[in-house]
XYZ file of C-alpha atoms in Angstrom:
640
model
C 25.332 35.435 -28.317
C 22.033 33.863 -26.450
C 19.964 33.527 -23.174
C 18.263 30.696 -21.539
C 14.551 30.798 -21.558
C 13.021 31.624 -18.198
C 10.856 29.343 -16.294
C 7.683 31.633 -16.400
C 4.257 30.320 -14.716
C 1.390 30.727 -17.212
C 0.041 33.080 -18.765
C 2.877 35.469 -19.091
C 5.266 34.942 -21.882
C 9.057 36.109 -21.788
C 9.675 39.280 -23.362
C 12.498 40.054 -25.631
C 15.925 41.363 -24.390
C 16.784 44.352 -26.596
C 20.465 46.028 -26.425
C 20.516 49.238 -28.385
C 23.619 49.427 -30.874
C 24.273 52.738 -32.823
C 20.656 53.520 -32.705
C 19.441 49.774 -33.702
C 17.695 47.758 -31.337
C 19.211 44.279 -31.625
C 17.870 40.907 -30.062
C 20.468 39.609 -27.313
C 18.688 36.190 -27.685
C 19.535 35.906 -31.376
C 22.322 38.487 -31.562
C 20.803 40.154 -34.812
C 19.340 43.770 -35.542
C 15.565 43.596 -36.120
C 15.698 46.155 -38.847
C 18.253 47.391 -41.229
C 20.728 50.239 -40.121
C 20.184 51.928 -43.401
C 16.955 52.403 -43.171
C 14.214 50.002 -41.940
C 11.469 51.338 -43.192
C 12.652 51.499 -46.716
C 13.610 47.982 -46.582
C 10.157 47.112 -45.151
C 8.835 48.298 -48.139
C 11.596 47.173 -50.830
C 11.566 43.376 -49.550
C 7.359 42.857 -48.612
C 5.511 45.726 -49.823
C 7.202 46.037 -53.353
C 7.895 42.123 -53.786
C 4.255 41.511 -52.681
C 3.019 43.746 -55.279
C 0.811 45.228 -52.225
C -0.045 48.467 -54.012
C -1.834 47.447 -57.003
C -3.659 44.744 -54.830
C -4.591 46.746 -52.228
C -5.999 49.386 -55.086
C -7.886 46.823 -56.878
C -9.378 45.470 -53.870
C -13.140 45.252 -54.325
C -15.824 46.841 -51.519
C -16.429 44.349 -48.767
C -13.638 42.113 -49.483
C -10.089 41.547 -47.284
C -6.810 41.021 -47.707
C -4.721 38.903 -45.561
C -1.106 38.898 -45.344
C 0.630 36.522 -42.482
C 4.275 37.395 -40.806
C 6.728 35.321 -39.342
C 8.139 37.378 -36.872
C 6.267 40.666 -35.302
C 9.160 42.190 -33.963
C 9.089 45.691 -33.638
C 5.709 45.967 -35.648
C 7.648 47.787 -38.603
C 6.462 45.814 -41.388
C 2.749 45.791 -39.950
C 2.784 49.660 -39.591
C 4.516 50.045 -43.492
C 1.280 47.849 -44.436
C -0.673 49.735 -42.691
C 0.329 52.906 -44.386
C 0.250 51.410 -47.663
C -3.631 50.332 -47.181
C -4.396 53.499 -46.125
C -2.358 55.427 -49.141
C -4.367 52.922 -51.624
C -7.878 54.349 -50.628
C -9.674 51.530 -50.188
C -13.513 51.400 -49.650
C -14.974 51.912 -46.332
C -16.155 48.488 -45.931
C -12.671 46.412 -46.764
C -10.419 45.334 -44.269
C -6.835 44.416 -44.119
C -6.225 41.038 -41.736
C -2.558 40.824 -40.844
C -1.390 37.723 -38.887
C 1.807 37.790 -37.182
C 3.254 35.302 -34.274
C 6.208 36.342 -31.934
C 7.643 34.157 -29.418
C 9.474 36.881 -27.611
C 7.198 39.819 -27.765
C 8.532 43.241 -27.074
C 7.560 45.210 -23.681
C 5.562 48.216 -24.646
C 8.185 50.821 -23.570
C 10.801 49.053 -25.843
C 8.359 48.938 -28.836
C 7.545 52.348 -28.287
C 11.204 53.235 -28.080
C 12.187 51.243 -31.741
C 8.960 52.780 -33.793
C 9.816 56.512 -32.485
C 12.764 55.969 -34.999
C 10.298 56.619 -37.768
C 8.025 59.862 -37.665
C 6.085 59.597 -40.643
C 4.347 56.531 -39.063
C 3.653 58.073 -35.897
C -0.368 57.926 -35.868
C -0.030 54.343 -36.871
C 2.215 53.466 -34.066
C 0.608 55.464 -31.460
C -2.385 53.535 -32.032
C -0.768 50.094 -32.210
C 0.704 51.057 -28.745
C -2.658 51.880 -27.440
C -4.128 48.473 -27.751
C -0.796 46.518 -27.755
C -1.709 43.170 -25.646
C 0.108 42.494 -22.404
C 2.728 39.444 -22.531
C 0.352 36.769 -22.024
C 0.205 33.457 -24.363
C -2.036 33.289 -27.449
C -3.984 34.634 -29.478
C -4.860 38.593 -29.477
C -6.905 40.581 -31.418
C -6.498 44.124 -32.207
C -9.112 46.146 -34.180
C -7.540 49.027 -35.472
C -8.626 52.225 -37.821
C -12.197 52.282 -36.785
C -12.231 47.987 -38.025
C -10.270 48.921 -41.449
C -7.332 46.952 -39.978
C -7.721 44.114 -38.102
C -4.241 42.372 -36.248
C -4.281 39.011 -34.921
C -1.144 38.736 -32.826
C -0.189 35.569 -31.520
C 2.042 35.163 -28.759
C 4.096 32.063 -28.433
C 5.468 29.286 -30.538
C 5.230 29.681 -34.416
C 4.090 26.154 -35.382
C 1.283 26.426 -32.544
C 0.298 29.444 -33.854
C 0.115 28.312 -37.209
C -2.167 25.199 -36.017
C -4.331 26.856 -33.903
C -5.152 29.800 -36.010
C -7.203 29.514 -39.153
C -6.447 31.734 -42.086
C -5.717 31.842 -45.491
C -3.109 34.202 -46.457
C -2.877 36.656 -49.509
C 0.439 37.554 -48.953
C 3.617 36.286 -46.556
C 5.754 38.370 -44.852
C 8.594 35.733 -44.169
C 10.825 37.752 -41.695
C 11.930 36.907 -38.164
C 15.890 36.636 -37.675
C 18.410 35.248 -39.799
C 17.806 31.431 -40.708
C 21.507 30.436 -39.084
C 20.446 32.361 -35.906
C 16.796 31.042 -35.767
C 16.136 28.309 -37.507
C 13.136 27.002 -36.074
C 11.335 29.992 -38.245
C 12.604 28.504 -41.135
C 12.851 24.727 -41.030
C 10.901 22.067 -42.688
C 7.916 22.366 -40.222
C 7.580 25.819 -40.546
C 7.376 25.465 -44.346
C 4.896 23.264 -44.418
C 2.504 24.748 -41.977
C 2.893 27.853 -43.976
C 1.902 26.081 -47.273
C -1.246 25.000 -45.402
C -2.117 28.200 -44.683
C -1.714 29.735 -48.664
C -3.788 28.943 -51.803
C -3.274 29.613 -55.563
C -1.805 33.157 -56.188
C -0.728 33.170 -52.623
C 2.751 35.693 -52.671
C 5.810 35.524 -50.655
C 8.643 37.679 -49.958
C 11.772 37.545 -47.442
C 14.922 38.984 -46.994
C 16.833 36.110 -46.793
C 18.463 34.510 -50.113
C 19.671 31.180 -48.410
C 19.282 28.310 -50.577
C 18.138 25.792 -48.141
C 15.069 28.378 -47.459
C 14.108 28.614 -51.317
C 14.757 24.654 -51.816
C 12.300 24.566 -48.969
C 9.322 26.731 -50.232
C 10.154 25.310 -54.169
C 9.357 21.857 -52.536
C 6.058 23.239 -50.806
C 4.905 24.139 -54.346
C 6.278 27.966 -54.465
C 7.731 29.331 -57.650
C 10.561 31.092 -56.228
C 13.388 33.618 -57.601
C 16.014 35.337 -56.650
C 15.991 39.124 -56.638
C 18.180 42.458 -56.025
C 18.135 42.766 -52.372
C 17.932 45.941 -50.035
C 21.015 47.956 -50.781
C 24.045 46.505 -48.964
C 22.323 42.979 -49.544
C 22.792 41.826 -52.542
C 19.932 39.207 -53.055
C 16.546 38.040 -51.462
C 13.468 35.993 -52.291
C 10.369 36.221 -53.989
C 7.454 33.950 -54.744
C 4.066 32.515 -55.299
C 1.883 29.772 -55.679
C 1.061 29.027 -58.950
C -2.821 29.635 -60.364
C -5.003 26.997 -61.722
C -7.173 27.903 -64.305
C -10.103 30.463 -63.735
C -8.661 30.833 -60.206
C -8.087 34.100 -58.259
C -5.328 35.171 -55.901
C -6.716 33.894 -52.952
C -9.923 35.128 -52.690
C -12.192 34.587 -49.624
C -15.447 33.077 -49.811
C -17.938 35.998 -50.343
C -20.057 36.620 -47.365
C -23.697 36.644 -47.483
C -25.479 39.890 -48.730
C -28.221 39.769 -45.868
C -28.354 38.651 -42.365
C -31.172 38.579 -39.714
C -30.285 38.650 -36.224
C -32.651 37.757 -33.508
C -32.537 39.382 -30.310
C -31.118 42.923 -29.472
C -29.235 42.289 -26.488
C -25.894 43.130 -25.993
C -24.965 39.666 -27.815
C -27.322 40.526 -30.926
C -26.429 44.437 -30.894
C -22.098 43.733 -30.503
C -23.015 41.558 -33.785
C -25.026 43.471 -35.651
C -22.832 46.494 -35.512
C -19.596 44.374 -36.285
C -21.127 42.653 -39.463
C -22.567 46.383 -40.414
C -19.412 47.989 -40.312
C -18.212 45.058 -42.413
C -20.413 46.081 -45.015
C -23.382 43.465 -44.668
C -27.166 44.681 -44.706
C -28.525 43.530 -41.416
C -32.056 42.890 -40.041
C -31.924 43.391 -36.416
C -35.283 41.864 -34.946
C -36.789 41.902 -31.165
C -40.139 41.161 -29.955
C -39.454 44.556 -27.653
C -40.056 47.993 -28.478
C -35.974 48.615 -28.240
C -32.793 47.354 -27.938
C -31.658 46.543 -24.825
C -34.687 45.879 -22.839
C -34.486 42.335 -21.511
C -31.277 40.823 -19.729
C -29.112 43.523 -21.520
C -31.316 46.215 -19.862
C -29.826 46.570 -16.613
C -28.511 50.359 -15.729
C -24.843 49.312 -14.418
C -23.366 45.927 -15.315
C -19.695 44.951 -14.003
C -17.503 44.077 -16.557
C -15.083 41.052 -15.056
C -14.567 37.280 -15.137
C -13.420 35.104 -12.574
C -10.244 33.342 -13.884
C -9.641 29.535 -13.016
C -6.785 28.594 -10.921
C -5.445 26.382 -13.574
C -4.817 27.888 -16.984
C -6.365 25.645 -18.763
C -8.777 26.115 -21.950
C -11.674 27.879 -19.795
C -9.269 30.433 -18.292
C -7.564 31.022 -21.880
C -11.667 32.248 -22.992
C -12.241 33.883 -20.092
C -8.756 36.019 -20.390
C -9.039 36.520 -24.294
C -12.624 37.937 -23.436
C -11.529 40.199 -20.743
C -8.585 41.646 -22.645
C -10.481 42.162 -25.973
C -13.838 43.675 -24.256
C -11.918 46.123 -22.276
C -9.786 47.440 -25.186
C -13.670 47.547 -27.392
C -15.571 49.310 -24.350
C -12.188 52.018 -24.320
C -12.595 52.391 -28.044
C -16.136 52.142 -28.707
C -17.467 52.272 -25.428
C -18.389 56.093 -25.343
C -19.995 57.629 -22.520
C -21.618 54.124 -21.586
C -18.321 52.638 -20.246
C -16.743 53.703 -16.784
C -13.273 52.533 -16.566
C -12.999 52.715 -12.796
C -11.288 49.596 -11.558
C -12.426 46.502 -9.899
C -11.428 44.539 -6.638
C -12.271 40.898 -7.104
C -12.438 40.497 -3.094
C -11.153 37.878 -1.215
C -14.470 38.075 1.256
C -14.223 34.776 3.056
C -11.738 32.166 3.693
C -12.357 29.577 0.812
C -12.346 32.432 -1.652
C -9.035 33.879 -0.279
C -7.630 29.879 -0.167
C -8.442 29.584 -3.785
C -6.838 33.245 -4.756
C -4.058 31.978 -2.946
C -3.439 29.012 -4.998
C -4.681 31.399 -8.081
C -1.737 33.211 -7.331
C 0.944 31.007 -6.615
C -0.007 29.042 -10.281
C -0.096 31.981 -12.482
C 1.832 34.538 -13.351
C -0.291 37.596 -14.708
C 0.859 40.990 -15.858
C 0.408 43.570 -13.361
C -1.761 45.477 -16.162
C -3.889 42.724 -16.197
C -4.313 41.830 -12.338
C -2.662 41.869 -9.105
C -3.228 40.789 -5.789
C -3.629 43.730 -3.164
C -4.273 43.425 0.583
C -7.092 44.969 2.450
C -5.239 48.417 3.343
C -4.588 48.887 -0.540
C -7.889 47.745 -1.609
C -9.662 50.054 0.550
C -7.587 53.140 -0.621
C -8.427 52.116 -4.217
C -12.029 51.710 -3.194
C -12.242 54.917 -1.143
C -14.157 52.655 1.783
C -12.720 50.576 4.383
C -12.604 46.920 3.329
C -12.002 44.161 5.718
C -10.323 41.782 2.654
C -8.051 42.452 0.001
C -8.440 40.511 -3.392
C -7.799 40.947 -6.743
C -7.265 44.376 -8.772
C -8.352 44.572 -12.267
C -7.003 48.000 -13.459
C -8.825 48.116 -16.755
C -11.859 46.807 -15.919
C -14.910 48.772 -14.595
C -18.822 49.161 -15.657
C -21.010 49.562 -18.176
C -24.336 51.152 -18.727
C -25.497 48.261 -20.816
C -29.367 49.447 -22.149
C -27.500 52.753 -23.572
C -24.505 51.151 -25.202
C -27.320 48.210 -26.874
C -29.261 51.422 -28.311
C -26.138 53.279 -29.653
C -24.652 50.408 -31.349
C -27.658 50.059 -33.467
C -27.485 53.117 -35.073
C -26.059 52.811 -38.277
C -26.987 53.129 -41.710
C -26.805 49.015 -42.784
C -29.007 48.114 -39.678
C -32.452 47.824 -40.069
C -34.637 47.582 -36.820
C -37.607 45.438 -36.498
C -38.931 45.810 -33.017
C -42.229 44.388 -31.637
C -41.649 41.202 -33.772
C -42.601 38.035 -31.971
C -40.609 35.845 -33.963
C -42.312 31.994 -33.732
C -40.695 30.274 -36.750
C -37.330 29.810 -38.827
C -37.581 28.402 -42.271
C -35.287 27.558 -44.824
C -36.565 28.076 -48.605
C -34.582 28.198 -51.900
C -31.230 29.120 -49.832
C -33.013 31.697 -47.640
C -33.863 31.768 -44.100
C -37.776 32.996 -43.483
C -37.963 34.070 -40.294
C -42.188 34.318 -39.387
C -43.676 36.077 -36.616
C -47.403 36.423 -35.599
C -49.018 38.368 -38.085
C -45.875 40.045 -39.335
C -44.538 39.880 -43.099
C -41.447 37.463 -43.006
C -38.277 38.496 -42.853
C -35.714 36.819 -45.353
C -32.268 36.859 -45.419
C -29.518 34.820 -46.807
C -27.949 33.877 -43.378
C -29.962 34.117 -39.566
C -28.227 34.175 -36.282
C -30.132 33.218 -33.218
C -29.025 35.791 -29.931
C -32.219 35.422 -28.328
C -30.796 34.561 -24.689
C -32.857 32.332 -22.731
C -35.774 32.259 -25.478
C -32.940 30.841 -27.843
C -34.012 26.992 -27.514
C -37.595 27.491 -28.565
C -36.429 28.960 -31.741
C -33.946 26.597 -33.055
C -35.006 24.621 -35.876
C -34.113 21.150 -34.495
C -36.344 18.543 -32.789
C -33.459 17.649 -30.449
C -33.014 18.865 -27.171
C -30.221 21.332 -26.160
C -28.853 21.760 -22.917
C -29.583 25.167 -21.726
C -30.594 26.527 -18.177
C -32.500 29.145 -17.710
C -31.802 31.429 -14.304
C -33.253 34.335 -12.725
C -31.352 37.109 -11.458
C -32.855 40.308 -9.598
C -30.623 43.234 -8.956
C -31.306 46.028 -6.330
C -31.436 49.788 -7.139
C -29.924 51.311 -3.803
C -30.048 55.172 -3.527
C -26.701 56.625 -3.316
C -27.338 58.163 0.215
C -27.837 54.881 1.463
C -24.289 53.533 1.121
C -20.757 54.726 1.713
C -20.354 54.858 -2.146
C -17.291 52.658 -3.241
C -15.462 54.195 -6.418
C -14.544 50.984 -8.075
C -16.538 48.052 -8.529
C -16.550 45.474 -5.856
C -17.573 41.911 -6.680
C -17.532 38.664 -4.798
C -20.587 36.715 -4.418
C -22.316 39.308 -5.761
C -21.101 42.844 -7.059
C -21.951 46.404 -6.481
C -21.186 49.348 -9.121
C -20.225 52.816 -7.798
C -23.178 55.329 -7.502
C -24.507 56.877 -10.765
C -26.892 59.328 -11.242
C -27.842 59.070 -7.470
C -28.088 55.210 -7.788
C -26.048 52.261 -7.400
C -26.783 48.893 -8.616
C -26.393 45.494 -6.503
C -27.051 42.043 -7.220
C -27.505 39.672 -8.843
C -29.390 36.543 -7.166
C -29.083 33.179 -8.653
C -32.782 31.671 -8.689
C -32.815 28.602 -10.451
C -36.685 27.698 -9.466
C -38.227 30.958 -9.693
C -39.476 31.899 -13.077
C -41.535 35.240 -12.120
C -40.448 38.197 -13.621
C -42.347 40.745 -11.100
C -39.807 42.091 -8.324
C -39.519 39.900 -5.313
C -39.205 41.563 -1.662
C -37.086 38.428 -1.081
C -34.653 39.067 -3.532
C -34.174 42.218 -2.823
C -33.579 40.923 1.082
C -30.982 38.654 -0.183
C -28.898 41.209 -2.326
C -28.750 43.464 0.955
C -27.616 40.343 2.871
C -24.882 39.325 0.135
C -23.806 43.055 0.518
C -23.715 43.386 4.112
C -21.656 39.890 4.602
C -19.517 40.510 1.685
C -18.394 44.524 2.547
C -19.546 45.239 6.391
C -20.211 48.750 6.560
C -20.782 49.722 3.032
C -24.309 50.295 3.991
C -25.254 53.033 6.070
C -26.255 51.177 9.168
C -27.777 47.803 9.119
C -29.185 46.246 6.332
C -32.420 45.612 8.097
C -32.835 49.340 8.020
C -33.547 49.517 4.555
C -37.054 48.677 3.393
C -36.743 46.230 0.425
C -40.410 46.747 0.007
C -39.850 50.458 -1.712
C -36.342 49.239 -3.469
C -36.566 49.502 -7.325
C -34.501 47.080 -9.425
C -34.805 44.786 -12.335
C -35.445 41.196 -12.972
C -33.893 39.176 -16.146
C -33.415 35.669 -16.810
C -30.106 34.797 -17.861
C -29.360 31.497 -20.387
C -26.448 29.479 -19.267
C -25.362 25.953 -20.869
C -24.355 22.851 -19.080
C -20.733 23.832 -18.804
C -21.616 27.020 -17.961
C -19.351 28.255 -21.440
C -21.056 30.263 -24.010
C -21.932 29.125 -27.344
C -21.258 30.606 -30.729
C -21.191 29.426 -34.171
C -22.680 27.318 -36.977
C -25.921 25.679 -35.288
C -25.086 21.899 -36.008
C -27.351 19.131 -35.676
C -26.566 16.039 -33.018
C -24.023 14.143 -35.377
C -21.880 17.781 -35.868
C -22.917 18.468 -39.139
C -23.873 22.245 -39.500
C -27.099 23.417 -40.819
C -26.570 25.847 -43.662
C -26.679 29.268 -43.109
C -27.638 29.423 -39.370
C -25.478 30.466 -36.102
C -26.607 30.127 -32.325
C -24.730 33.286 -30.065
C -26.088 32.772 -26.879
C -25.275 30.994 -23.016
C -23.444 33.986 -22.054
C -24.607 33.643 -18.384
C -24.055 36.240 -16.291
C -20.487 37.415 -18.042
C -22.260 38.693 -21.157
C -20.448 42.077 -20.791
C -17.169 40.400 -21.108
C -17.749 37.452 -23.241
C -19.812 39.416 -25.960
C -17.690 41.644 -27.686
C -14.931 38.739 -28.729
C -17.416 36.213 -29.266
C -19.124 38.668 -31.945
C -15.831 39.328 -33.799
C -15.115 35.426 -33.927
C -18.631 35.171 -35.180
C -18.264 37.905 -37.511
C -15.170 36.162 -39.086
C -16.695 33.390 -39.731
C -19.668 34.744 -41.297
C -17.807 37.051 -43.499
C -15.085 33.954 -44.180
C -12.145 36.493 -42.904
C -9.370 35.117 -40.409
C -10.744 33.723 -36.929
C -9.778 35.374 -33.732
C -10.217 32.672 -31.630
C -7.983 29.806 -32.107
C -8.945 26.443 -32.633
C -8.695 24.945 -29.655
C -10.947 28.237 -28.208
C -13.330 27.765 -31.128
C -14.318 23.939 -29.759
C -14.710 25.804 -26.634
C -17.592 27.354 -27.922
C -19.110 25.503 -30.411
C -22.649 24.248 -30.313
C -22.348 20.540 -30.742
C -21.436 19.886 -27.158
C -24.963 21.414 -26.080
C -27.183 18.673 -27.725
C -28.639 16.664 -25.198
C -26.703 13.000 -25.252
C -29.163 10.273 -26.731
C -28.508 6.946 -25.038
C -27.931 4.069 -27.455
C -29.802 0.782 -27.428
C -27.351 -0.862 -25.549
C -26.595 1.724 -22.763
C -30.640 1.548 -22.368
C -30.918 -1.930 -21.948
C -27.834 -2.153 -19.446
C -29.571 0.758 -17.195
């Protein structure tokens, strides 16, 4: 019994069709059960945990290490939860991490997943956390950070060959699951096995419930030493194997991360990265010329969490969506009192934007858990104030207190704070980076990351120019008494946040040619005019009734790139050669709160040699090489 694939618009992906037979979930597409009718959890332990020798391997994992399991077919997540439980029982060190990489072409809907996992009460706490973070059914890679960072799940919704082509990891162990080869041959064919081999190294083990001879031959041809062994209960046989080790080679060990790292810049990017690395066991020195974290562009009292998704679902839209979903999960988990999940309306504030949103909704199909179109009546009800236009409703967005968040993030015993340090030179010497200030003692580290926002270009130790731009932005602090306060974030050409502690933040200006750090009355006036045009009636009385000369606010300077996409990764020279031990993390523009959590996770993956959360196509999107100014060749110069 099979189904035809539905023709869905991006980014949605078709979910699994489930039928319950004798209390067990079955796929109507593949006419096969998701786990054993006898005892699915015991089967997972027998086939995958036992035959990959995970209990002994987990117990011997050194501090600061990571162990990587890869799986074909996430299904109900039962194998993942069994591995998570086994990892927890092994009592690993607090800085070691289990990475689990899995692909699923037809993900279960959240409700079906919850019903399936409810069959295993002993996994209840693990299942509850998985369900809390389980992503909506959209294509691509989803990184879930669980158990306080002790477990990292990279869940790829899509085709198995695309997953193994796009994801960067090396497995220590494989769970070859998925439905039976006779019912799902694409998961078990030559191309899939070849791709699997490319993500394996000496000592990588694998196990699978199947004992089909063709599968065994493909794995043997790929280099695995394979054996048939006893299956689970009524299933007489299964397969297990291992890639042979060469002389003096470990069992798929990851590259050791640096012992120490210096991060220059204590804004949202730098503090998120510092906390991420510290939780993975690295010693971090956080450097900033200010007296505390979150004092510059990240120092606003309020900041909206949103991204403007493109009409076409291209790589730019994919990066924006991935960043939005990850940041929403991150702040809900780790944002504490700094995170205010009020929801957000992206207003169709004029005819041009209304037309863009109409094309957007016609060409794309986003799950309602991410966003949906609302008319003016519904948008007004959500906002608690009359709105002349509808727009796009983002139920899981909201606003942050970014400065407070930055200062909370750096409270960690592995983060050394080095404030009031004005960096003026970075020098490599004897395999270390020396960070020199004006009169201060050098900070010496194995690796350095430049996260200094608009000041980053002057710190880059390369003579070539980069295509960065500095853009001034001013926000205005409006007294709560001066407006009809919305209960959600409203954004369009600018944004207004719900009032907090008597003040609502509105802005921000986009000043390409003004480089003054001082508050400007004209910029306040611009923000008031923007707000009056975007949401008429939000201000109590005309905008002119508010004296901009007495308003408070903040000026900050954003760093953006020529293509308005962020930069995160190794610093490269114009030829693309990476400089050893130095990374760049900047260019986040006005969307730093959205981009920074995912890109900090990606950079931490790279620095520690762990599986990368960004697929290859999106990693190229944020690579530093694209930001070098192109140098014309002699022939081009003559031709000009």
